Short mmCIF file of C-alpha atoms in Angstrom, two decimals:
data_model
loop_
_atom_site.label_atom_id
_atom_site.label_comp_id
_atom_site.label_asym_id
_atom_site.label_seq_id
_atom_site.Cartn_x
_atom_site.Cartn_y
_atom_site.Cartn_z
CA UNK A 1 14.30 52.73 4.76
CA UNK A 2 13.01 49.56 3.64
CA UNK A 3 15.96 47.67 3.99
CA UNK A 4 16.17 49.04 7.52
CA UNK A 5 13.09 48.22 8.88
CA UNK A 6 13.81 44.71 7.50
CA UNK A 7 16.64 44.16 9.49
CA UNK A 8 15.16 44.98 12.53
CA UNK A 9 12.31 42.88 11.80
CA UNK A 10 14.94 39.96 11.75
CA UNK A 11 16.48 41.01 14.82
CA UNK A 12 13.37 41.10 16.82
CA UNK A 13 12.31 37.56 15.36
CA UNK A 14 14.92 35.56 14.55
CA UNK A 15 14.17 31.84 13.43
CA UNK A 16 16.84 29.35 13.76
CA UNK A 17 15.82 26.83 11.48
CA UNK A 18 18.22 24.62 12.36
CA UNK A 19 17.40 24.16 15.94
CA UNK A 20 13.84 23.75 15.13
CA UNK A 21 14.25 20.58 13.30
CA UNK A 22 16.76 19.24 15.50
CA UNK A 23 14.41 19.40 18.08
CA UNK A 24 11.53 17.72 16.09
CA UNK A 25 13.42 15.19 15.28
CA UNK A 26 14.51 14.58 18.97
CA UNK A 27 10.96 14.30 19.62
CA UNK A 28 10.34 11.91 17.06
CA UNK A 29 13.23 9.68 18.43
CA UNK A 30 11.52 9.79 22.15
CA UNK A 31 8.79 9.06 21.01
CA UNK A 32 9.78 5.72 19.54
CA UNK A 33 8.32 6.72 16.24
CA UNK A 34 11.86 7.78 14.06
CA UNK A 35 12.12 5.40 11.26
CA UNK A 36 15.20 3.82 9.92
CA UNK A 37 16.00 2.36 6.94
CA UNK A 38 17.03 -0.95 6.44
CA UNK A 39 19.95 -1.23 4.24
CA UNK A 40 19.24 -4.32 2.33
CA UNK A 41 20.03 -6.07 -1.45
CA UNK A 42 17.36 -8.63 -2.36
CA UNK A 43 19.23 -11.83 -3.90
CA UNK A 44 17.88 -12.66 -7.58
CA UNK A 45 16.02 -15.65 -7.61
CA UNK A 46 16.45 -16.32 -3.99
CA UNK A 47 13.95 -14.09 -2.25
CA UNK A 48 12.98 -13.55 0.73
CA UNK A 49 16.62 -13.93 1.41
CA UNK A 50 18.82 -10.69 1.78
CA UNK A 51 22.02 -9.36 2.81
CA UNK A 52 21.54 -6.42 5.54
CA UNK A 53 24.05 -3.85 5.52
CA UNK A 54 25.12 -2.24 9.12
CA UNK A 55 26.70 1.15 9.46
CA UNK A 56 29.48 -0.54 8.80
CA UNK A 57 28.74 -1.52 5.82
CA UNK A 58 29.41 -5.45 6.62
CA UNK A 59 26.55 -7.46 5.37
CA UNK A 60 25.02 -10.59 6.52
CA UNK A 61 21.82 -12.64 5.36
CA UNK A 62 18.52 -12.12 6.58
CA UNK A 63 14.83 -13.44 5.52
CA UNK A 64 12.73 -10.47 5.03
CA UNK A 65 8.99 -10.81 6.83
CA UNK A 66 7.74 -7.90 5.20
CA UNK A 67 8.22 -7.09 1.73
CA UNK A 68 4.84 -6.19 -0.09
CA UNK A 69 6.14 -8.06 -2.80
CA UNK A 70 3.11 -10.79 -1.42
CA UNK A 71 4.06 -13.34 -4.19
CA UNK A 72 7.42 -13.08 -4.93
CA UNK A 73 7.06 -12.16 -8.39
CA UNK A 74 9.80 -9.14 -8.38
CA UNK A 75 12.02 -12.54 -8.76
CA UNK A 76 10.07 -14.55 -11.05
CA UNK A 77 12.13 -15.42 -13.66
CA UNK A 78 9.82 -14.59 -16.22
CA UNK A 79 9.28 -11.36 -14.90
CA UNK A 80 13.06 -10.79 -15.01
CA UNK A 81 13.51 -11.50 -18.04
CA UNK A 82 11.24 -9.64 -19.61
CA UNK A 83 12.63 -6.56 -18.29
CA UNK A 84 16.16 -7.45 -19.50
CA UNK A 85 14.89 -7.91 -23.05
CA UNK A 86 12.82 -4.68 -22.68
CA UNK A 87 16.21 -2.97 -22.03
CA UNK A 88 17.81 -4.31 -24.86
CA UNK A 89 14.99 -3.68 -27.39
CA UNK A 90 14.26 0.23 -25.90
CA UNK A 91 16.85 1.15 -23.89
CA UNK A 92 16.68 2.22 -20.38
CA UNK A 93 14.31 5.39 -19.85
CA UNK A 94 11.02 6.30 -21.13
CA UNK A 95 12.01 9.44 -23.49
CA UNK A 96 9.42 11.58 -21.20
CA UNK A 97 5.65 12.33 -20.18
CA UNK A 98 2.73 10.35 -21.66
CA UNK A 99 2.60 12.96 -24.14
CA UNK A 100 5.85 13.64 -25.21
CA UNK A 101 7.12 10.57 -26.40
CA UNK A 102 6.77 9.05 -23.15
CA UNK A 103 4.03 6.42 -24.50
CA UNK A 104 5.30 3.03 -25.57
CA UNK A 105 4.09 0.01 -27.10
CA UNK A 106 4.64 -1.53 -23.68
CA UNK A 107 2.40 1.44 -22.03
CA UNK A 108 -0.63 0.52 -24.68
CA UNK A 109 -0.05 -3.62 -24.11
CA UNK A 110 -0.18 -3.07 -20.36
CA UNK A 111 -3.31 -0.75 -20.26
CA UNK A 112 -5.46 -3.52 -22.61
CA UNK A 113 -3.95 -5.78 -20.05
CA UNK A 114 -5.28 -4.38 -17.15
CA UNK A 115 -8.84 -3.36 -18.61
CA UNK A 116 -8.69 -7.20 -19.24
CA UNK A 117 -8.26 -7.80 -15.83
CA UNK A 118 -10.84 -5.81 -14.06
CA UNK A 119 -13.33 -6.30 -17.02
CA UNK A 120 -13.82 -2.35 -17.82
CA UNK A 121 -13.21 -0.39 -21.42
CA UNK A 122 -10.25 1.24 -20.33
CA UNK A 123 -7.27 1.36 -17.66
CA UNK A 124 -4.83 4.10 -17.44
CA UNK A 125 -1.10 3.68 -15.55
CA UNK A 126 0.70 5.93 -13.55
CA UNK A 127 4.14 5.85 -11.41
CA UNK A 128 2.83 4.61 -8.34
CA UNK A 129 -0.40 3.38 -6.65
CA UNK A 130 -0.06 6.73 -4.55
CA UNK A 131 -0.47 9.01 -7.94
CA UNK A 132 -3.14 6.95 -9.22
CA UNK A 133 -5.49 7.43 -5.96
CA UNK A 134 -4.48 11.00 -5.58
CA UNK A 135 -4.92 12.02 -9.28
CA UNK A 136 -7.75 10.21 -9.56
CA UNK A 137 -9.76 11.35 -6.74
CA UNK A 138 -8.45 14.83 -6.86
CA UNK A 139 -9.18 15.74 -10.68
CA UNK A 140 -12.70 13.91 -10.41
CA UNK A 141 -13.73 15.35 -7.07
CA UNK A 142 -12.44 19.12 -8.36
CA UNK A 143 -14.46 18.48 -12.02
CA UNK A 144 -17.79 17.10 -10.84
CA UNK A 145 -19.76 20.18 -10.49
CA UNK A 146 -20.81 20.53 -6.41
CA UNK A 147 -19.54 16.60 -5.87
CA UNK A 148 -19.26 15.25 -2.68
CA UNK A 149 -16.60 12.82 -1.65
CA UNK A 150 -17.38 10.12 0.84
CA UNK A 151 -14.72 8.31 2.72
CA UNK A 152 -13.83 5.40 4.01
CA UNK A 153 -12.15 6.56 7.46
CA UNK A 154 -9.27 4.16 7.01
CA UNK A 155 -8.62 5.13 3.77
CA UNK A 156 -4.45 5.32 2.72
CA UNK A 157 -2.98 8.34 3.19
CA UNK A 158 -3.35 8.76 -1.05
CA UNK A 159 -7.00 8.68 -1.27
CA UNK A 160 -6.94 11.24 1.88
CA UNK A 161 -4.92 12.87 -0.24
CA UNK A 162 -6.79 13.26 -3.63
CA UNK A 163 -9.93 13.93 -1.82
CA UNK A 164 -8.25 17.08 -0.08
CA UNK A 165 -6.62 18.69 -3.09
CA UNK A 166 -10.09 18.22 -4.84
CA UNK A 167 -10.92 20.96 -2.43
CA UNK A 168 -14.91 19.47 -3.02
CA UNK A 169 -16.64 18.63 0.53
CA UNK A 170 -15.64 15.95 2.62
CA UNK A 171 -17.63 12.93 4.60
CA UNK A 172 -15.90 9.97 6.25
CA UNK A 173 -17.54 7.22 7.08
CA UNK A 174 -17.08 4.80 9.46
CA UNK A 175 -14.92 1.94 8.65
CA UNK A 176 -16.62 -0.50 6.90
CA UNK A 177 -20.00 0.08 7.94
CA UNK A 178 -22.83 0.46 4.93
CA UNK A 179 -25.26 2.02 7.03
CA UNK A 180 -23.21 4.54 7.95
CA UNK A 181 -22.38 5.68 5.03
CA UNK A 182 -26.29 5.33 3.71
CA UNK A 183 -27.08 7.50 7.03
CA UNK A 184 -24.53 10.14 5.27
CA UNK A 185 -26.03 9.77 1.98
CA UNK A 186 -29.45 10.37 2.74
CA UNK A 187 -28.77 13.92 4.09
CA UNK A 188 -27.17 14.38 0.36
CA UNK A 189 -29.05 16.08 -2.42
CA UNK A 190 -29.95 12.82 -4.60
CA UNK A 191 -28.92 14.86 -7.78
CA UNK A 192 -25.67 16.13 -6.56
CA UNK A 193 -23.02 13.87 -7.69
CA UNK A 194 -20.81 12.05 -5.19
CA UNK A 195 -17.93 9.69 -4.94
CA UNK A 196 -17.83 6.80 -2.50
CA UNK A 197 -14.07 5.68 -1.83
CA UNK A 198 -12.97 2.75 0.00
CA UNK A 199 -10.65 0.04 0.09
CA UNK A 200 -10.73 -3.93 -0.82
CA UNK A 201 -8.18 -5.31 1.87
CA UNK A 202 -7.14 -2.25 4.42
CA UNK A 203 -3.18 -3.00 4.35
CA UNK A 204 -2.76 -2.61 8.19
CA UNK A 205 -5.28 -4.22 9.81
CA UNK A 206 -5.95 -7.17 6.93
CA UNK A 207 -9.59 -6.48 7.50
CA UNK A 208 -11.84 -6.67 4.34
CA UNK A 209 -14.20 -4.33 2.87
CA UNK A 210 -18.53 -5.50 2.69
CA UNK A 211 -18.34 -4.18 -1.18
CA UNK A 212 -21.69 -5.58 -1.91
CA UNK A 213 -23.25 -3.64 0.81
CA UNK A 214 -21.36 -0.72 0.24
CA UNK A 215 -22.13 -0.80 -3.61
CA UNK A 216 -25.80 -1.15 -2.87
CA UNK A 217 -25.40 1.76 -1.17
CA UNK A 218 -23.69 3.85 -2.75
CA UNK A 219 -26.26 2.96 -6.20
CA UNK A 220 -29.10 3.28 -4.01
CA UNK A 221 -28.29 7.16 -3.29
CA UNK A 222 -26.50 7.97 -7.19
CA UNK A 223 -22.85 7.59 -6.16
CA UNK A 224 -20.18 6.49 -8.22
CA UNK A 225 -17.71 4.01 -6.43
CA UNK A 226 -14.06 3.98 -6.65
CA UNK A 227 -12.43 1.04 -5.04
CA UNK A 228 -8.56 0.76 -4.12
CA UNK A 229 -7.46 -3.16 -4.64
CA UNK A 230 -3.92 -2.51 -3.85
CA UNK A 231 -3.18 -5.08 -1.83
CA UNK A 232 -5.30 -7.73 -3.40
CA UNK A 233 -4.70 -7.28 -7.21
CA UNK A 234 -2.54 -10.44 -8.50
CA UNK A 235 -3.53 -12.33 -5.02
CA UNK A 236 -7.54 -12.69 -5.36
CA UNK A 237 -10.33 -13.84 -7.52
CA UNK A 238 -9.49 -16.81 -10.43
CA UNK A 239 -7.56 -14.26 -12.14
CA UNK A 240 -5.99 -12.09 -9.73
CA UNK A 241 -8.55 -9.11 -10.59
CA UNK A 242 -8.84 -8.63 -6.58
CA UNK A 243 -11.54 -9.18 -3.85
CA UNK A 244 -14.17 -7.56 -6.56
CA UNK A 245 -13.30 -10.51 -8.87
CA UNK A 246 -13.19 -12.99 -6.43
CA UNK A 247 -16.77 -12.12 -5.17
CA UNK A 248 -18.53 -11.26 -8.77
CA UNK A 249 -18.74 -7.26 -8.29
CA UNK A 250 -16.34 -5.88 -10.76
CA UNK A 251 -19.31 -4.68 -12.64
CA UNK A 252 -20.56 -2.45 -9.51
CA UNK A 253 -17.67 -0.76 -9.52
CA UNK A 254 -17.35 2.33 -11.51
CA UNK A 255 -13.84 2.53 -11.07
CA UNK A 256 -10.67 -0.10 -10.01
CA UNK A 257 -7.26 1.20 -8.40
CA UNK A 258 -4.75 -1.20 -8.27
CA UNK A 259 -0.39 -1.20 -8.14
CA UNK A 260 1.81 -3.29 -10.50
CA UNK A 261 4.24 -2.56 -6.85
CA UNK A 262 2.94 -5.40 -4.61
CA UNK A 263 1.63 -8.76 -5.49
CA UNK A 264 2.65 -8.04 -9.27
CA UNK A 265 6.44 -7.60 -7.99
CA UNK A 266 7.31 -4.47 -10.01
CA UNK A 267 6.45 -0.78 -10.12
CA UNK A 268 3.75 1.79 -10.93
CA UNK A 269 0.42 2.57 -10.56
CA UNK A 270 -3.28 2.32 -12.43
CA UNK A 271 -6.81 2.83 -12.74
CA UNK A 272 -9.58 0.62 -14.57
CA UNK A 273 -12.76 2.36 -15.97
CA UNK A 274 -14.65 3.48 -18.32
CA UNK A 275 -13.29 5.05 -21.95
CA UNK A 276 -14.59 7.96 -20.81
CA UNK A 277 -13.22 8.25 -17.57
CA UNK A 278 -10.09 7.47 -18.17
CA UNK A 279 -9.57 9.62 -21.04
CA UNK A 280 -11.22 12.71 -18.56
CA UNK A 281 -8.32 11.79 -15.93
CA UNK A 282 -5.55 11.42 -18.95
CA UNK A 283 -6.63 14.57 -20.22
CA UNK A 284 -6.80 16.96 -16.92
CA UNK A 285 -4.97 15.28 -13.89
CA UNK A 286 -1.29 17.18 -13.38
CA UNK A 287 -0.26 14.39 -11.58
CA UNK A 288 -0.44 12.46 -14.74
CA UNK A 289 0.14 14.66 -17.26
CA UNK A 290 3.26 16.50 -16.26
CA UNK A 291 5.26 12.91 -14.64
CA UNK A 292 7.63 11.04 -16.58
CA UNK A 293 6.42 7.72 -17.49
CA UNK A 294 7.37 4.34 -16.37
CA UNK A 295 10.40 3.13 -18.43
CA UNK A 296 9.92 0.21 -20.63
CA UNK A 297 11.94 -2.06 -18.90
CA UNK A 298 9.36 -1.63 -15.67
CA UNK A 299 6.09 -1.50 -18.28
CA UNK A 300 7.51 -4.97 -19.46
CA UNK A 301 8.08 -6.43 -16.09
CA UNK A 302 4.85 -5.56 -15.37
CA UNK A 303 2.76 -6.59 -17.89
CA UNK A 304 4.81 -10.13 -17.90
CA UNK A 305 3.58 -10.69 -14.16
CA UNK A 306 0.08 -9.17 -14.77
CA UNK A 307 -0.56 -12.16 -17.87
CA UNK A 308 1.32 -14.78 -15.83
CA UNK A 309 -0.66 -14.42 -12.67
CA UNK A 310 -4.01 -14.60 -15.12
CA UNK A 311 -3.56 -18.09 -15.70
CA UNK A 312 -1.45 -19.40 -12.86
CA UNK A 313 -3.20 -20.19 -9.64
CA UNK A 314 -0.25 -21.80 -7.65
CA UNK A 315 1.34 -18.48 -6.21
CA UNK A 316 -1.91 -17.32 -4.88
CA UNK A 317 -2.92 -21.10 -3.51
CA UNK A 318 0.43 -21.39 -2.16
CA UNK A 319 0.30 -18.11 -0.52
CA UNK A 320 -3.19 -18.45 1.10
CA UNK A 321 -1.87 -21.81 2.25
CA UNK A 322 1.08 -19.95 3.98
CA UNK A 323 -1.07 -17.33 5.56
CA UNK A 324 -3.31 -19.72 7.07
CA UNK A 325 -0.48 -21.87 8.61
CA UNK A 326 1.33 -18.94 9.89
CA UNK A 327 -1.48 -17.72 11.59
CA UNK A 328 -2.56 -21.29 13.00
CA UNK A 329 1.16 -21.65 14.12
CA UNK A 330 1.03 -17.91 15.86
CA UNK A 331 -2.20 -19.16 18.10
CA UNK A 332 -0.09 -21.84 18.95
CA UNK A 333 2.27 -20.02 20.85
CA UNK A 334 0.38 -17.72 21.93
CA UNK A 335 1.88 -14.65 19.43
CA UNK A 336 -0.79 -11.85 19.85
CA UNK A 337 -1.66 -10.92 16.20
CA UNK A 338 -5.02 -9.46 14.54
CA UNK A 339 -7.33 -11.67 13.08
CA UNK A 340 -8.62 -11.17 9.97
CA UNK A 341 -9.94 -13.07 6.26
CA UNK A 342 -6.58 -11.91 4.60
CA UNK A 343 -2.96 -12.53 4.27
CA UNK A 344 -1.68 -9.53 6.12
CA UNK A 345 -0.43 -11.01 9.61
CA UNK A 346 -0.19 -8.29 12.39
CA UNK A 347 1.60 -9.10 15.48
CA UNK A 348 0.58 -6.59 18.34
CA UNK A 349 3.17 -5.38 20.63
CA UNK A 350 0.92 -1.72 21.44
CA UNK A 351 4.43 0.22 22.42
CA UNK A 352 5.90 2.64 19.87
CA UNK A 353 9.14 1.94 21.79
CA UNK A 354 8.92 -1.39 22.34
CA UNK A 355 7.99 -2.07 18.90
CA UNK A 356 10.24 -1.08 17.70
CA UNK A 357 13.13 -2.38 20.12
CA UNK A 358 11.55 -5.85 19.22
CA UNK A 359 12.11 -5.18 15.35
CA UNK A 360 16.50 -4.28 16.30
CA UNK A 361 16.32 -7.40 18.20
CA UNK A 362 14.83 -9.59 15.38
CA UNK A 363 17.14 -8.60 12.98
CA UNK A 364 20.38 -8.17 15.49
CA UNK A 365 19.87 -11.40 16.94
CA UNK A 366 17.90 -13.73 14.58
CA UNK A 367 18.57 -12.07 10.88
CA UNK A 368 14.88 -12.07 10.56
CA UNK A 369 13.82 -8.75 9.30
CA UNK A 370 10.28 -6.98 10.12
CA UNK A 371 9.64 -3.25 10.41
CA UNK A 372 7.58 -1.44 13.04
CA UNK A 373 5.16 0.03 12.51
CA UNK A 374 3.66 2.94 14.35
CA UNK A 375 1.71 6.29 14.47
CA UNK A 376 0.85 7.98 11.89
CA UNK A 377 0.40 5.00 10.23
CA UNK A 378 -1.87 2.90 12.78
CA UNK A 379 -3.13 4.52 15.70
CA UNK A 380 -0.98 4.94 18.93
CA UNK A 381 -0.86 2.03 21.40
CA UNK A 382 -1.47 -0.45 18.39
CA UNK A 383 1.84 -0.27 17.50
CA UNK A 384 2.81 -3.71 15.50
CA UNK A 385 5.17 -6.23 13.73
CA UNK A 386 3.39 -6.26 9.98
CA UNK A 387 4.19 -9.64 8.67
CA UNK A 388 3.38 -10.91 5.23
CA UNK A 389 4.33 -14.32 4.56
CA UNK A 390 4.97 -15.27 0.71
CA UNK A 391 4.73 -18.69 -1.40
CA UNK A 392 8.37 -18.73 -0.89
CA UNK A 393 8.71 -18.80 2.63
CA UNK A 394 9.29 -22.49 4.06
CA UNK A 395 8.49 -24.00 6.91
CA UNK A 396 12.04 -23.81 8.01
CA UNK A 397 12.17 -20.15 7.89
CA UNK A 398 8.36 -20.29 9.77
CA UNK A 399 9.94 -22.28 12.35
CA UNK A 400 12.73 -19.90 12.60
CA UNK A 401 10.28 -16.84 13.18
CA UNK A 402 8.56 -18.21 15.87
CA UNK A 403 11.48 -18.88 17.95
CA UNK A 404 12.70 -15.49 17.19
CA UNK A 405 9.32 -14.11 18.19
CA UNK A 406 8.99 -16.19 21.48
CA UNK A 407 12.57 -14.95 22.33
CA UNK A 408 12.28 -11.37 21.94
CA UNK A 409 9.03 -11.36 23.21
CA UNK A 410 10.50 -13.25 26.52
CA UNK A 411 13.41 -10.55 26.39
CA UNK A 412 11.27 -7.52 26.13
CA UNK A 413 8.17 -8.51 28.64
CA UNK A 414 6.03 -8.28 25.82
CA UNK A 415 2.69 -9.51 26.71
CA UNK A 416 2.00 -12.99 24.97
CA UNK A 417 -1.44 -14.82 25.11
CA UNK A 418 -2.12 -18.12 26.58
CA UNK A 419 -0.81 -20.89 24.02
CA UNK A 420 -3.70 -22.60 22.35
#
């Protein structure tokens, strides 16, 4: 009887799976907005040159515009070779979670590292950037008894993340704007706790965060604040401990988020804190506790770039020094592109289609290799070419851009402002 009234059930309403994602995927390729893939093998010691590989499999070189690997250090030599001897001295994988043998001497030297770096007790790694936030965020926002999470409206897709499987009440904020967030934290119960989350440099737009006035804040009402320095860890302050460092506030911050993935060249995740806090998200966050750990070899890496970039200031002079002439050159021909205090160059094109038309014709035409980037990730009809110029990119290869620009601007119609 059972079995019966199943099958007619199936019958009535049938699903075909099948056609259902074929047809969302059709409308993700309409809509200009399917991503692809770039097939490409970075060249040791020689980056940001790469061979691209087309369906064909034939490769050919290309400079790569976009890598988040801001300083170039996932070729440092140094960095290289550290990882090498790691995999010599402790083979290749980790042996398992933190807490079952997954801890190495490389996980404990890395952690005082970091602490180091951001000035706190304690720091605490994870496998990516991603885990960190959402760990993080979600174990604190689900332990804090009636806590209430305030965020930053252009927060990454991680922190969005943690702050939703905390399952604690949400604000967001607007972007950037202290008194917006104080106008949210005055309706709060002043002895309830709550979290105020935002970000150092927003990776998009390559706007920066007013952490002073959002510290003040955030103090003024009894809110801890948790800052994500992902894409300025390694690349500000005299020691690379981010935009907190470089503007004295490390000490305002209750806790630091940063990547080993980007400026530091490498792989993984971390937080700085307290003793305390740390231990609390060690001890109860499943996204730590029940991941593999980072194998040596990457924990190495890692903590080799992390000590370099402590003492040497030329990558991050060098790379400021890029920025700036990139952007002076993009005025100069009139390249529409954000403006902003950081080195994260976005060139507007405002067409998901387009966009992404102009990134094929880059690399098809020029070798010169820049994603698009579109909705979700920015909102629609800002649509953009994300470029991040590195230390190692020469003036050659800067030339070489802006001709490629100019002509596939020219090709497309894609509107260009008036030269300065």
């Amino acid at each position: 009887m059972y079995g019966d009234h199943k099958r007619d059930v199936v019958k009535e309403f049938p699903m075909e799976y099948s056609v259902f994602f074929k047809n969302r995927l059709k409308e993700l390729r309409s809509e200009g907005r399917y991503r692809v893939f770039a097939d490409l093998k970075r060249h040791a010691g020689a980056f940001p040159h790469a061979s691209f590989y087309d369906h064909n499999g034939a490769a050919r070189d290309v400079v790569v515009w976009c890598s988040n690997d801001y300083l170039g250090m996932g070729q440092n030599e140094l960095v290289r070779e550290s990882m090498t001897a790691a995999i010599r001295e402790a083979g290749a994988g980790s042996g398992g979670t933190r807490n079952i043998s997954g801890t190495t001497h490389y996980h404990v030297l890395l952690e005082r590292e970091l602490a180091d770096l951001h000035k706190k007790e304690a720091a605490l790694l994870f496998t990516s950037g991603y885990i960190s936030n959402e760990a993080t965020l979600g174990t604190l926002g689900a332990m804090l008894p009636g806590c209430v999470l305030l965020s930053d409206e252009l927060n990454h897709a991680s922190m969005i993340s943690g702050v939703r499987n905390s399952r604690s009440p949400k604000i967001i904020f607007k972007h950037n704007d202290p008194m917006d967030l104080e106008h949210h934290l005055s309706k709060l119960d002043l002895e309830s706790p709550k979290i105020v989350a935002f970000e150092s440099v927003y990776s998009m737009d390559g706007d920066i965060a007013p952490i002073k006035e959002l510290c003040e804040v955030a103090k003024r009402f009894g809110a801890m604040t948790y800052l994500d320095e992902v894409h300025a860890v390694g690349m500000y302050g005299p020691r690379g401990g981010g935009v907190a460092e470089q503007e004295g506030l490390m000490d305002q911050l209750d806790i630091i988020e940063g990547t080993l993935a980007k400026a530091f060249g490498v792989m993984g995740g971390y937080i700085a804190s307290t003793a305390d806090i740390c231990d609390i998200i060690r001890s109860f966050a499943s996204g730590f506790i029940f991941t593999t750990s980072l194998p040596p070899a990457i924990v190495a890496g890692a903590l080799a770039s992390v000590s370099h970039l402590k003492e040497s200031q030329i990558e991050r002079e060098r790379h400021q020094e890029r920025a700036r002439t990139l952007k002076a050159r993009l005025r100069e021909e009139g390249i529409p592109f954000l403006e902003n205090p950081s080195h994260i160059i976005p060139v507007m094109v405002g067409d998901a289609v387009l966009c992404k038309r102009a990134s094929d014709a880059l690399l098809d035409l020029h070798g010169v290799y820049v994603q698009p980037i579109n909705y979700p990730t920015v909102p629609k009809g800002t649509e953009r070419l994300r470029i991040t110029p590195s230390p190692l990119h020469t003036d050659d290869m800067m030339d070489h851009l802006l001709n490629a620009l100019k002509d596939v601007f020219e090709r497309l119609n894609i509107k260009r402002a008036a030269a300065a």
